[in-house]
Amino acid sequence: MTLKPQWFGLADASAAVRVSFVMVGVWWFVFALPSAFLVANASRRRARPPTEAIRLGLRELGQTIRELRRYRPIVWFLAAYWLYIDGVNTVIKMAVDYGLSLGFAASNLVAALLLTQFVAFGSPRVRLARRRIGARKGIFIALSVYVGATVYAYFLEGVRDFFVLASSWDWCRAASSR
């Protein structure tokens, strides 16, 4: 729609983006309706005043943090996951900006994003393969691929290389996720 707005009777790409946002809003609204009407509340407790709710929430948070100190592996896991997922999300969010800075056409970047979605369709097979090699080995393989992909991105020479990165990225994400 944004690449060929005239096919949809739209004036330009900015009009297509506006229509796309409305379509996404309608899409999410329609798919939220079953949850809104068919899922019953578990209980009807009285609403607490905001100050009491905040005070209780902070008390529970403090209690959780105090309990976490007894489980050092969980603390290490949370810290490692936070750093790991932050790095992954940075690369994902910056991919389009990187492609634009290299002078790639918007149509190529959209195609790369679509390619990533199609590759993600096959990622359950990666998860099945990961079960055979184990989670730990799968994570180390995925980390190696991430590092390799990041180094490869530094030496990108064209759109073809960008497509190679787009297709490899989701497979190693699937290999390292639960």
Coordinates of C-alpha atoms in Angstrom, one line a residue, residues 32-134:
A32 CA -9.9 -7.7 20.9
L33 CA -13.7 -7.9 20.9
P34 CA -13.8 -11.7 21.7
S35 CA -11.6 -11.1 24.7
A36 CA -13.7 -8.2 25.8
F37 CA -17.0 -10.0 25.6
L38 CA -16.2 -13.7 26.1
V39 CA -13.6 -13.7 28.9
A40 CA -15.1 -13.3 32.3
N41 CA -13.4 -11.5 35.2
A42 CA -12.2 -14.0 37.8
S43 CA -13.5 -11.9 40.7
R44 CA -15.2 -8.6 41.3
R45 CA -13.1 -7.0 44.0
R46 CA -13.6 -3.5 45.2
A47 CA -11.4 -0.9 43.5
R48 CA -8.7 0.5 45.8
P49 CA -7.8 4.1 46.0
P50 CA -4.8 4.9 43.8
T51 CA -2.5 5.7 46.8
E52 CA -3.3 2.4 48.5
A53 CA -2.9 0.5 45.3
I54 CA 0.5 2.1 44.7
R55 CA 1.6 1.5 48.3
L56 CA 0.6 -2.2 48.1
G57 CA 2.3 -2.6 44.7
L58 CA 5.5 -1.2 46.0
R59 CA 5.4 -3.4 49.1
E60 CA 5.0 -6.5 46.9
L61 CA 7.8 -5.3 44.6
G62 CA 10.1 -4.9 47.6
Q63 CA 9.2 -8.3 48.9
T64 CA 9.9 -9.9 45.5
I65 CA 13.3 -8.2 45.3
R66 CA 14.1 -9.4 48.8
E67 CA 13.2 -13.0 47.9
L68 CA 15.2 -12.8 44.7
R69 CA 18.4 -12.3 46.6
R70 CA 18.0 -16.0 47.8
Y71 CA 18.0 -17.2 44.2
R72 CA 21.2 -16.0 42.7
P73 CA 20.8 -18.1 39.4
I74 CA 17.6 -16.2 38.8
V75 CA 19.3 -12.8 39.3
W76 CA 22.1 -13.8 36.9
F77 CA 19.5 -15.1 34.4
L78 CA 17.5 -11.8 34.6
A79 CA 20.6 -9.7 34.2
A80 CA 21.9 -11.8 31.2
Y81 CA 18.5 -11.8 29.6
W82 CA 18.1 -8.0 30.0
L83 CA 21.5 -7.4 28.3
Y84 CA 20.9 -10.1 25.6
I85 CA 17.4 -9.0 24.6
D86 CA 18.4 -5.3 24.7
G87 CA 21.1 -6.1 22.2
V88 CA 18.8 -8.1 20.0
N89 CA 16.1 -5.4 20.1
T90 CA 18.6 -2.7 19.2
V91 CA 19.7 -4.5 16.1
I92 CA 16.1 -5.2 15.1
K93 CA 15.0 -1.6 15.6
M94 CA 18.1 -0.1 13.9
A95 CA 18.0 -2.4 10.8
V96 CA 15.8 -0.2 8.7
D97 CA 17.7 3.0 9.7
Y98 CA 20.9 1.2 8.8
G99 CA 19.5 0.2 5.4
L100 CA 18.4 3.8 4.8
S101 CA 21.8 5.2 5.7
L102 CA 23.3 2.8 3.2
G103 CA 21.0 4.2 0.5
F104 CA 18.8 1.2 0.0
A105 CA 15.4 2.0 -1.5
A106 CA 12.4 1.9 0.9
S107 CA 10.9 -0.9 -1.3
N108 CA 13.9 -3.1 -0.6
L109 CA 13.6 -2.4 3.2
V110 CA 10.0 -3.3 3.2
A111 CA 10.8 -6.5 1.2
A112 CA 13.5 -7.4 3.8
L113 CA 11.0 -6.9 6.6
L114 CA 8.5 -9.2 4.8
L115 CA 11.2 -11.7 4.2
T116 CA 11.9 -11.8 7.9
Q117 CA 8.2 -12.6 8.5
F118 CA 8.2 -15.4 6.0
V119 CA 11.4 -16.8 7.4
A120 CA 9.8 -16.7 10.9
F121 CA 7.1 -19.0 9.6
G122 CA 9.7 -21.8 9.4
S123 CA 11.3 -21.0 12.8
P124 CA 9.3 -23.8 14.6
R125 CA 11.6 -26.2 12.7
V126 CA 14.6 -24.5 14.3
R127 CA 13.0 -24.8 17.7
L128 CA 12.5 -28.6 17.1
A129 CA 16.2 -28.9 16.1
R130 CA 17.2 -27.0 19.2
R131 CA 15.4 -29.6 21.3
R132 CA 17.8 -32.2 19.9
I133 CA 21.0 -30.2 20.6
G134 CA 19.8 -28.7 23.9

